[in-house]
Amino acid sequence: MLTLTSGDLIASGGHRSCYYHPHNPNRCIKILHSDSAVRDETREIQYFNVLRRRKINWQMIARLYGKVETTLGSGVEFDLIRDNDGAVSRPLAWYLEQHDPALNQAAVVATEQVVNNLLEQNVIFRDLIAENILLQKLGENRFNPVVVDGVGHNDFIPLCNYSAYLGRKKNLRKWHRDKHNWFGRFNQVNHQIFSFAGLR
Protein backbone atom coordinates (compact mmCIF):
# COMPACT_ATOMS: atom_id res chain seq x y z
CA MET A 1 0.00 0.00 0.00
CA LEU A 2 1.29 3.45 -0.96
CA THR A 3 1.22 6.21 1.65
CA LEU A 4 -0.29 9.48 0.44
CA THR A 5 -0.78 12.66 2.43
CA SER A 6 -2.32 16.06 1.78
CA GLY A 7 1.19 17.33 1.07
CA ASP A 8 1.34 15.07 -2.00
CA LEU A 9 -1.67 16.74 -3.64
CA ILE A 10 -0.99 18.22 -7.09
CA ALA A 11 -4.48 19.31 -8.10
CA SER A 12 -8.12 18.47 -7.54
CA GLY A 13 -10.80 18.34 -10.23
CA GLY A 14 -14.50 17.70 -10.39
CA HIS A 15 -14.24 13.92 -9.95
CA ARG A 16 -10.70 13.11 -8.83
CA SER A 17 -7.70 14.42 -6.97
CA CYS A 18 -4.20 13.95 -8.33
CA TYR A 19 -1.23 13.15 -6.07
CA TYR A 20 2.50 12.74 -6.54
CA HIS A 21 3.55 9.09 -6.55
CA PRO A 22 5.60 8.59 -3.36
CA HIS A 23 8.27 6.46 -5.09
CA ASN A 24 8.33 7.54 -8.74
CA PRO A 25 8.79 11.23 -9.69
CA ASN A 26 7.40 10.59 -13.19
CA ARG A 27 4.11 9.05 -12.06
CA CYS A 28 1.02 10.36 -10.31
CA ILE A 29 -1.98 8.73 -8.65
CA LYS A 30 -5.57 9.82 -9.19
CA ILE A 31 -8.09 9.15 -6.42
CA LEU A 32 -11.85 9.37 -6.97
CA HIS A 33 -13.85 11.73 -4.82
CA SER A 34 -16.25 9.90 -2.52
CA ASP A 35 -19.29 11.04 -4.55
CA SER A 36 -17.85 10.03 -7.96
CA ALA A 37 -18.92 6.93 -9.88
CA VAL A 38 -16.50 4.01 -9.73
CA ARG A 39 -17.93 2.63 -13.00
CA ASP A 40 -16.47 5.57 -14.93
CA GLU A 41 -12.99 4.70 -13.66
CA THR A 42 -13.54 1.03 -14.56
CA ARG A 43 -14.53 2.02 -18.11
CA GLU A 44 -11.45 4.23 -18.35
CA ILE A 45 -9.16 1.36 -17.37
CA GLN A 46 -10.85 -0.93 -19.89
CA TYR A 47 -10.46 1.65 -22.65
CA PHE A 48 -6.77 2.17 -21.92
CA ASN A 49 -6.34 -1.60 -22.19
CA VAL A 50 -7.83 -1.31 -25.70
CA LEU A 51 -5.35 1.44 -26.57
CA ARG A 52 -2.47 -0.61 -25.18
CA ARG A 53 -3.40 -3.59 -27.35
CA ARG A 54 -3.55 -1.28 -30.36
CA LYS A 55 -0.02 -0.06 -29.54
CA ILE A 56 -0.82 3.61 -30.02
CA ASN A 57 1.76 6.37 -29.78
CA TRP A 58 1.64 7.74 -26.22
CA GLN A 59 3.55 10.98 -26.89
CA MET A 60 0.40 13.12 -26.49
CA ILE A 61 -1.56 10.92 -24.08
CA ALA A 62 -0.67 10.24 -20.46
CA ARG A 63 -0.39 6.49 -20.07
CA LEU A 64 -2.50 4.66 -17.49
CA TYR A 65 -0.59 1.90 -15.67
CA GLY A 66 -3.30 0.33 -13.51
CA LYS A 67 -4.95 0.41 -10.11
CA VAL A 68 -3.01 0.87 -6.87
CA GLU A 69 -3.97 0.80 -3.22
CA THR A 70 -3.14 3.85 -1.10
CA THR A 71 -3.82 5.13 2.38
CA LEU A 72 -6.43 7.42 0.81
CA GLY A 73 -8.19 4.57 -0.97
CA SER A 74 -7.88 2.88 -4.36
CA GLY A 75 -6.32 4.96 -7.08
CA VAL A 76 -5.13 4.78 -10.68
CA GLU A 77 -1.50 5.35 -11.65
CA PHE A 78 -0.68 7.64 -14.59
CA ASP A 79 2.29 9.37 -16.16
CA LEU A 80 3.14 12.67 -14.48
CA ILE A 81 3.95 15.21 -17.18
CA ARG A 82 6.95 17.44 -16.48
CA ASP A 83 8.61 20.30 -18.36
CA ASN A 84 12.21 20.23 -19.51
CA ASP A 85 13.24 21.87 -16.21
CA GLY A 86 11.48 19.20 -14.12
CA ALA A 87 8.48 21.32 -13.11
CA VAL A 88 5.02 19.78 -13.41
CA SER A 89 3.54 20.99 -16.71
CA ARG A 90 0.80 23.61 -16.69
CA PRO A 91 -2.62 23.11 -18.30
CA LEU A 92 -3.37 24.48 -21.75
CA ALA A 93 -5.99 26.75 -20.14
CA TRP A 94 -3.25 28.63 -18.29
CA TYR A 95 -1.43 29.44 -21.53
CA LEU A 96 -4.60 30.52 -23.33
CA GLU A 97 -5.42 32.88 -20.45
CA GLN A 98 -2.09 34.72 -20.64
CA HIS A 99 -2.04 38.11 -22.36
CA ASP A 100 1.01 37.10 -24.35
CA PRO A 101 0.54 36.69 -28.12
CA ALA A 102 3.51 34.35 -28.49
CA LEU A 103 2.27 32.04 -25.73
CA ASN A 104 -1.29 32.21 -27.03
CA GLN A 105 -0.14 31.25 -30.51
CA ALA A 106 1.95 28.36 -29.17
CA ALA A 107 -1.07 27.13 -27.20
CA VAL A 108 -3.31 27.29 -30.27
CA VAL A 109 -0.77 25.31 -32.31
CA ALA A 110 -0.61 22.73 -29.50
CA THR A 111 -4.40 22.48 -29.49
CA GLU A 112 -4.36 21.71 -33.20
CA GLN A 113 -1.66 19.12 -32.72
CA VAL A 114 -3.39 17.23 -29.94
CA VAL A 115 -6.85 17.21 -31.54
CA ASN A 116 -5.44 15.96 -34.83
CA ASN A 117 -3.39 13.33 -32.99
CA LEU A 118 -6.51 11.97 -31.28
CA LEU A 119 -8.39 11.93 -34.58
CA GLU A 120 -5.56 10.22 -36.45
CA GLN A 121 -5.11 7.53 -33.78
CA ASN A 122 -8.86 7.07 -33.26
CA VAL A 123 -8.53 7.80 -29.54
CA ILE A 124 -12.00 8.66 -28.26
CA PHE A 125 -12.35 11.55 -25.85
CA ARG A 126 -15.33 12.36 -23.68
CA ASP A 127 -14.19 15.59 -22.06
CA LEU A 128 -11.61 17.52 -24.08
CA ILE A 129 -11.41 20.69 -22.02
CA ALA A 130 -8.41 22.97 -21.70
CA GLU A 131 -7.74 21.79 -18.14
CA ASN A 132 -7.39 18.18 -19.33
CA ILE A 133 -4.50 19.00 -21.67
CA LEU A 134 -1.07 19.86 -20.28
CA LEU A 135 1.58 21.67 -22.30
CA GLN A 136 4.91 20.01 -21.66
CA LYS A 137 7.47 22.76 -22.13
CA LEU A 138 10.38 21.73 -24.35
CA GLY A 139 11.98 25.15 -24.84
CA GLU A 140 11.11 28.79 -25.46
CA ASN A 141 7.47 28.72 -26.63
CA ARG A 142 7.90 25.08 -27.70
CA PHE A 143 5.51 22.54 -26.21
CA ASN A 144 4.33 18.96 -26.46
CA PRO A 145 0.60 18.79 -25.64
CA VAL A 146 -0.46 15.82 -23.50
CA VAL A 147 -4.03 14.75 -22.70
CA VAL A 148 -4.11 13.76 -19.02
CA ASP A 149 -7.84 13.16 -18.50
CA GLY A 150 -11.12 12.78 -20.38
CA VAL A 151 -10.09 9.87 -22.64
CA GLY A 152 -12.59 7.06 -23.24
CA HIS A 153 -16.34 6.60 -23.64
CA ASN A 154 -19.28 4.72 -22.16
CA ASP A 155 -20.77 3.16 -25.29
CA PHE A 156 -22.48 -0.15 -24.55
CA ILE A 157 -21.51 -1.45 -28.01
CA PRO A 158 -18.04 0.09 -28.60
CA LEU A 159 -18.01 0.13 -32.41
CA CYS A 160 -15.90 3.29 -32.42
CA ASN A 161 -13.03 1.32 -30.87
CA TYR A 162 -12.62 -0.61 -34.09
CA SER A 163 -13.82 1.79 -36.80
CA ALA A 164 -11.70 4.86 -37.48
CA TYR A 165 -14.59 6.33 -39.47
CA LEU A 166 -17.08 6.00 -36.59
CA GLY A 167 -14.47 7.12 -34.06
CA ARG A 168 -13.69 10.27 -36.03
CA LYS A 169 -17.39 11.10 -36.37
CA LYS A 170 -17.89 10.61 -32.63
CA ASN A 171 -14.88 12.77 -31.73
CA LEU A 172 -15.81 15.58 -34.11
CA ARG A 173 -19.43 15.57 -32.95
CA LYS A 174 -18.24 15.88 -29.35
CA TRP A 175 -15.70 18.56 -30.22
CA HIS A 176 -18.22 20.69 -32.14
CA ARG A 177 -20.37 20.75 -29.00
CA ASP A 178 -17.50 21.53 -26.64
CA LYS A 179 -15.53 24.06 -28.66
CA HIS A 180 -18.08 26.82 -28.07
CA ASN A 181 -17.10 26.76 -24.40
CA TRP A 182 -13.51 27.39 -25.47
CA PHE A 183 -14.65 30.25 -27.70
CA GLY A 184 -16.43 31.97 -24.82
CA ARG A 185 -13.64 31.52 -22.28
CA PHE A 186 -10.57 32.56 -24.25
CA ASN A 187 -11.73 35.76 -25.91
CA GLN A 188 -8.28 37.15 -26.65
CA VAL A 189 -7.36 34.14 -28.83
CA ASN A 190 -10.73 32.92 -30.07
CA HIS A 191 -10.06 34.15 -33.60
CA GLN A 192 -7.16 31.67 -33.73
CA ILE A 193 -8.70 28.66 -31.98
CA PHE A 194 -10.94 27.75 -34.92
CA SER A 195 -8.58 28.71 -37.74
CA PHE A 196 -7.34 25.22 -38.52
CA ALA A 197 -8.98 22.12 -39.98
CA GLY A 198 -8.78 20.00 -36.85
CA LEU A 199 -11.26 22.22 -34.98
CA ARG A 200 -13.76 23.02 -37.74
mmCIF file of C-alpha atoms in Angstrom:
data_model
loop_
_atom_site.group_PDB
_atom_site.id
_atom_site.type_symbol
_atom_site.label_atom_id
_atom_site.label_comp_id
_atom_site.label_asym_id
_atom_site.label_seq_id
_atom_site.Cartn_x
_atom_site.Cartn_y
_atom_site.Cartn_z
ATOM 1 C CA MET A 1 0.000 0.000 0.000
ATOM 2 C CA LEU A 2 1.288 3.454 -0.956
ATOM 3 C CA THR A 3 1.221 6.213 1.652
ATOM 4 C CA LEU A 4 -0.292 9.477 0.441
ATOM 5 C CA THR A 5 -0.779 12.664 2.426
ATOM 6 C CA SER A 6 -2.324 16.064 1.784
ATOM 7 C CA GLY A 7 1.187 17.333 1.065
ATOM 8 C CA ASP A 8 1.337 15.065 -1.997
ATOM 9 C CA LEU A 9 -1.669 16.738 -3.640
ATOM 10 C CA ILE A 10 -0.987 18.224 -7.088
ATOM 11 C CA ALA A 11 -4.480 19.308 -8.100
ATOM 12 C CA SER A 12 -8.118 18.470 -7.536
ATOM 13 C CA GLY A 13 -10.802 18.338 -10.227
ATOM 14 C CA GLY A 14 -14.504 17.697 -10.390
ATOM 15 C CA HIS A 15 -14.244 13.922 -9.949
ATOM 16 C CA ARG A 16 -10.699 13.108 -8.828
ATOM 17 C CA SER A 17 -7.704 14.421 -6.965
ATOM 18 C CA CYS A 18 -4.200 13.953 -8.331
ATOM 19 C CA TYR A 19 -1.230 13.147 -6.067
ATOM 20 C CA TYR A 20 2.500 12.738 -6.539
ATOM 21 C CA HIS A 21 3.552 9.095 -6.546
ATOM 22 C CA PRO A 22 5.595 8.587 -3.363
ATOM 23 C CA HIS A 23 8.271 6.463 -5.088
ATOM 24 C CA ASN A 24 8.326 7.536 -8.742
ATOM 25 C CA PRO A 25 8.786 11.226 -9.693
ATOM 26 C CA ASN A 26 7.397 10.586 -13.187
ATOM 27 C CA ARG A 27 4.109 9.047 -12.057
ATOM 28 C CA CYS A 28 1.015 10.359 -10.314
ATOM 29 C CA ILE A 29 -1.983 8.726 -8.654
ATOM 30 C CA LYS A 30 -5.571 9.822 -9.193
ATOM 31 C CA ILE A 31 -8.092 9.149 -6.418
ATOM 32 C CA LEU A 32 -11.848 9.370 -6.973
ATOM 33 C CA HIS A 33 -13.845 11.725 -4.821
ATOM 34 C CA SER A 34 -16.249 9.901 -2.520
ATOM 35 C CA ASP A 35 -19.286 11.041 -4.548
ATOM 36 C CA SER A 36 -17.845 10.029 -7.957
ATOM 37 C CA ALA A 37 -18.924 6.928 -9.884
ATOM 38 C CA VAL A 38 -16.504 4.010 -9.732
ATOM 39 C CA ARG A 39 -17.934 2.630 -12.997
ATOM 40 C CA ASP A 40 -16.467 5.570 -14.927
ATOM 41 C CA GLU A 41 -12.994 4.697 -13.658
ATOM 42 C CA THR A 42 -13.540 1.029 -14.560
ATOM 43 C CA ARG A 43 -14.528 2.019 -18.107
ATOM 44 C CA GLU A 44 -11.452 4.232 -18.349
ATOM 45 C CA ILE A 45 -9.160 1.360 -17.374
ATOM 46 C CA GLN A 46 -10.846 -0.929 -19.887
ATOM 47 C CA TYR A 47 -10.462 1.651 -22.654
ATOM 48 C CA PHE A 48 -6.769 2.167 -21.920
ATOM 49 C CA ASN A 49 -6.344 -1.602 -22.192
ATOM 50 C CA VAL A 50 -7.827 -1.314 -25.701
ATOM 51 C CA LEU A 51 -5.346 1.444 -26.566
ATOM 52 C CA ARG A 52 -2.472 -0.606 -25.176
ATOM 53 C CA ARG A 53 -3.403 -3.588 -27.348
ATOM 54 C CA ARG A 54 -3.549 -1.276 -30.365
ATOM 55 C CA LYS A 55 -0.019 -0.056 -29.535
ATOM 56 C CA ILE A 56 -0.820 3.612 -30.020
ATOM 57 C CA ASN A 57 1.765 6.373 -29.783
ATOM 58 C CA TRP A 58 1.644 7.743 -26.217
ATOM 59 C CA GLN A 59 3.547 10.979 -26.889
ATOM 60 C CA MET A 60 0.401 13.124 -26.486
ATOM 61 C CA ILE A 61 -1.555 10.915 -24.083
ATOM 62 C CA ALA A 62 -0.666 10.243 -20.456
ATOM 63 C CA ARG A 63 -0.385 6.487 -20.071
ATOM 64 C CA LEU A 64 -2.500 4.661 -17.491
ATOM 65 C CA TYR A 65 -0.594 1.900 -15.666
ATOM 66 C CA GLY A 66 -3.303 0.333 -13.511
ATOM 67 C CA LYS A 67 -4.945 0.415 -10.111
ATOM 68 C CA VAL A 68 -3.006 0.874 -6.873
ATOM 69 C CA GLU A 69 -3.968 0.798 -3.221
ATOM 70 C CA THR A 70 -3.137 3.850 -1.103
ATOM 71 C CA THR A 71 -3.816 5.126 2.376
ATOM 72 C CA LEU A 72 -6.427 7.420 0.808
ATOM 73 C CA GLY A 73 -8.191 4.572 -0.969
ATOM 74 C CA SER A 74 -7.882 2.878 -4.359
ATOM 75 C CA GLY A 75 -6.323 4.959 -7.085
ATOM 76 C CA VAL A 76 -5.129 4.778 -10.677
ATOM 77 C CA GLU A 77 -1.504 5.345 -11.646
ATOM 78 C CA PHE A 78 -0.682 7.645 -14.589
ATOM 79 C CA ASP A 79 2.293 9.372 -16.165
ATOM 80 C CA LEU A 80 3.143 12.671 -14.475
ATOM 81 C CA ILE A 81 3.948 15.212 -17.182
ATOM 82 C CA ARG A 82 6.953 17.440 -16.478
ATOM 83 C CA ASP A 83 8.612 20.303 -18.356
ATOM 84 C CA ASN A 84 12.214 20.227 -19.507
ATOM 85 C CA ASP A 85 13.241 21.866 -16.211
ATOM 86 C CA GLY A 86 11.481 19.204 -14.118
ATOM 87 C CA ALA A 87 8.480 21.324 -13.111
ATOM 88 C CA VAL A 88 5.023 19.783 -13.410
ATOM 89 C CA SER A 89 3.542 20.986 -16.706
ATOM 90 C CA ARG A 90 0.800 23.606 -16.691
ATOM 91 C CA PRO A 91 -2.622 23.110 -18.301
ATOM 92 C CA LEU A 92 -3.375 24.475 -21.754
ATOM 93 C CA ALA A 93 -5.989 26.752 -20.137
ATOM 94 C CA TRP A 94 -3.247 28.630 -18.290
ATOM 95 C CA TYR A 95 -1.429 29.437 -21.526
ATOM 96 C CA LEU A 96 -4.597 30.519 -23.332
ATOM 97 C CA GLU A 97 -5.421 32.879 -20.451
ATOM 98 C CA GLN A 98 -2.094 34.723 -20.636
ATOM 99 C CA HIS A 99 -2.042 38.110 -22.359
ATOM 100 C CA ASP A 100 1.010 37.099 -24.350
ATOM 101 C CA PRO A 101 0.541 36.690 -28.119
ATOM 102 C CA ALA A 102 3.510 34.347 -28.493
ATOM 103 C CA LEU A 103 2.274 32.040 -25.729
ATOM 104 C CA ASN A 104 -1.287 32.213 -27.029
ATOM 105 C CA GLN A 105 -0.137 31.255 -30.513
ATOM 106 C CA ALA A 106 1.949 28.355 -29.170
ATOM 107 C CA ALA A 107 -1.070 27.131 -27.203
ATOM 108 C CA VAL A 108 -3.312 27.286 -30.273
ATOM 109 C CA VAL A 109 -0.768 25.307 -32.314
ATOM 110 C CA ALA A 110 -0.608 22.731 -29.500
ATOM 111 C CA THR A 111 -4.404 22.484 -29.491
ATOM 112 C CA GLU A 112 -4.364 21.712 -33.203
ATOM 113 C CA GLN A 113 -1.657 19.115 -32.724
ATOM 114 C CA VAL A 114 -3.385 17.227 -29.940
ATOM 115 C CA VAL A 115 -6.850 17.212 -31.541
ATOM 116 C CA ASN A 116 -5.443 15.965 -34.830
ATOM 117 C CA ASN A 117 -3.390 13.335 -32.985
ATOM 118 C CA LEU A 118 -6.510 11.970 -31.277
ATOM 119 C CA LEU A 119 -8.394 11.935 -34.580
ATOM 120 C CA GLU A 120 -5.557 10.216 -36.448
ATOM 121 C CA GLN A 121 -5.109 7.525 -33.783
ATOM 122 C CA ASN A 122 -8.858 7.070 -33.257
ATOM 123 C CA VAL A 123 -8.528 7.801 -29.544
ATOM 124 C CA ILE A 124 -11.999 8.660 -28.263
ATOM 125 C CA PHE A 125 -12.351 11.554 -25.852
ATOM 126 C CA ARG A 126 -15.335 12.359 -23.681
ATOM 127 C CA ASP A 127 -14.191 15.588 -22.062
ATOM 128 C CA LEU A 128 -11.614 17.516 -24.081
ATOM 129 C CA ILE A 129 -11.407 20.685 -22.016
ATOM 130 C CA ALA A 130 -8.412 22.968 -21.704
ATOM 131 C CA GLU A 131 -7.743 21.788 -18.139
ATOM 132 C CA ASN A 132 -7.391 18.178 -19.329
ATOM 133 C CA ILE A 133 -4.496 18.999 -21.670
ATOM 134 C CA LEU A 134 -1.071 19.857 -20.279
ATOM 135 C CA LEU A 135 1.582 21.668 -22.299
ATOM 136 C CA GLN A 136 4.910 20.007 -21.655
ATOM 137 C CA LYS A 137 7.471 22.763 -22.134
ATOM 138 C CA LEU A 138 10.379 21.728 -24.354
ATOM 139 C CA GLY A 139 11.984 25.146 -24.840
ATOM 140 C CA GLU A 140 11.108 28.790 -25.460
ATOM 141 C CA ASN A 141 7.471 28.721 -26.631
ATOM 142 C CA ARG A 142 7.895 25.081 -27.697
ATOM 143 C CA PHE A 143 5.512 22.538 -26.208
ATOM 144 C CA ASN A 144 4.332 18.962 -26.456
ATOM 145 C CA PRO A 145 0.600 18.789 -25.640
ATOM 146 C CA VAL A 146 -0.462 15.820 -23.502
ATOM 147 C CA VAL A 147 -4.033 14.749 -22.702
ATOM 148 C CA VAL A 148 -4.113 13.763 -19.020
ATOM 149 C CA ASP A 149 -7.844 13.159 -18.503
ATOM 150 C CA GLY A 150 -11.115 12.780 -20.383
ATOM 151 C CA VAL A 151 -10.094 9.874 -22.637
ATOM 152 C CA GLY A 152 -12.594 7.064 -23.239
ATOM 153 C CA HIS A 153 -16.341 6.600 -23.642
ATOM 154 C CA ASN A 154 -19.278 4.722 -22.157
ATOM 155 C CA ASP A 155 -20.773 3.164 -25.288
ATOM 156 C CA PHE A 156 -22.483 -0.148 -24.554
ATOM 157 C CA ILE A 157 -21.506 -1.445 -28.007
ATOM 158 C CA PRO A 158 -18.042 0.090 -28.597
ATOM 159 C CA LEU A 159 -18.014 0.127 -32.406
ATOM 160 C CA CYS A 160 -15.902 3.292 -32.419
ATOM 161 C CA ASN A 161 -13.026 1.323 -30.868
ATOM 162 C CA TYR A 162 -12.621 -0.612 -34.093
ATOM 163 C CA SER A 163 -13.820 1.791 -36.797
ATOM 164 C CA ALA A 164 -11.699 4.863 -37.480
ATOM 165 C CA TYR A 165 -14.590 6.334 -39.466
ATOM 166 C CA LEU A 166 -17.076 6.003 -36.589
ATOM 167 C CA GLY A 167 -14.467 7.122 -34.064
ATOM 168 C CA ARG A 168 -13.692 10.266 -36.033
ATOM 169 C CA LYS A 169 -17.389 11.096 -36.367
ATOM 170 C CA LYS A 170 -17.886 10.605 -32.635
ATOM 171 C CA ASN A 171 -14.882 12.769 -31.735
ATOM 172 C CA LEU A 172 -15.812 15.583 -34.113
ATOM 173 C CA ARG A 173 -19.429 15.567 -32.945
ATOM 174 C CA LYS A 174 -18.240 15.875 -29.352
ATOM 175 C CA TRP A 175 -15.705 18.563 -30.215
ATOM 176 C CA HIS A 176 -18.222 20.686 -32.141
ATOM 177 C CA ARG A 177 -20.373 20.745 -28.996
ATOM 178 C CA ASP A 178 -17.496 21.526 -26.644
ATOM 179 C CA LYS A 179 -15.526 24.060 -28.664
ATOM 180 C CA HIS A 180 -18.080 26.816 -28.068
ATOM 181 C CA ASN A 181 -17.096 26.759 -24.401
ATOM 182 C CA TRP A 182 -13.512 27.390 -25.468
ATOM 183 C CA PHE A 183 -14.647 30.252 -27.703
ATOM 184 C CA GLY A 184 -16.427 31.970 -24.816
ATOM 185 C CA ARG A 185 -13.638 31.524 -22.284
ATOM 186 C CA PHE A 186 -10.573 32.563 -24.252
ATOM 187 C CA ASN A 187 -11.734 35.763 -25.910
ATOM 188 C CA GLN A 188 -8.280 37.145 -26.654
ATOM 189 C CA VAL A 189 -7.360 34.144 -28.826
ATOM 190 C CA ASN A 190 -10.731 32.919 -30.072
ATOM 191 C CA HIS A 191 -10.058 34.147 -33.595
ATOM 192 C CA GLN A 192 -7.164 31.672 -33.730
ATOM 193 C CA ILE A 193 -8.696 28.661 -31.979
ATOM 194 C CA PHE A 194 -10.936 27.749 -34.923
ATOM 195 C CA SER A 195 -8.582 28.708 -37.738
ATOM 196 C CA PHE A 196 -7.335 25.222 -38.518
ATOM 197 C CA ALA A 197 -8.985 22.125 -39.982
ATOM 198 C CA GLY A 198 -8.782 19.997 -36.851
ATOM 199 C CA LEU A 199 -11.262 22.216 -34.984
ATOM 200 C CA ARG A 200 -13.762 23.023 -37.739
#
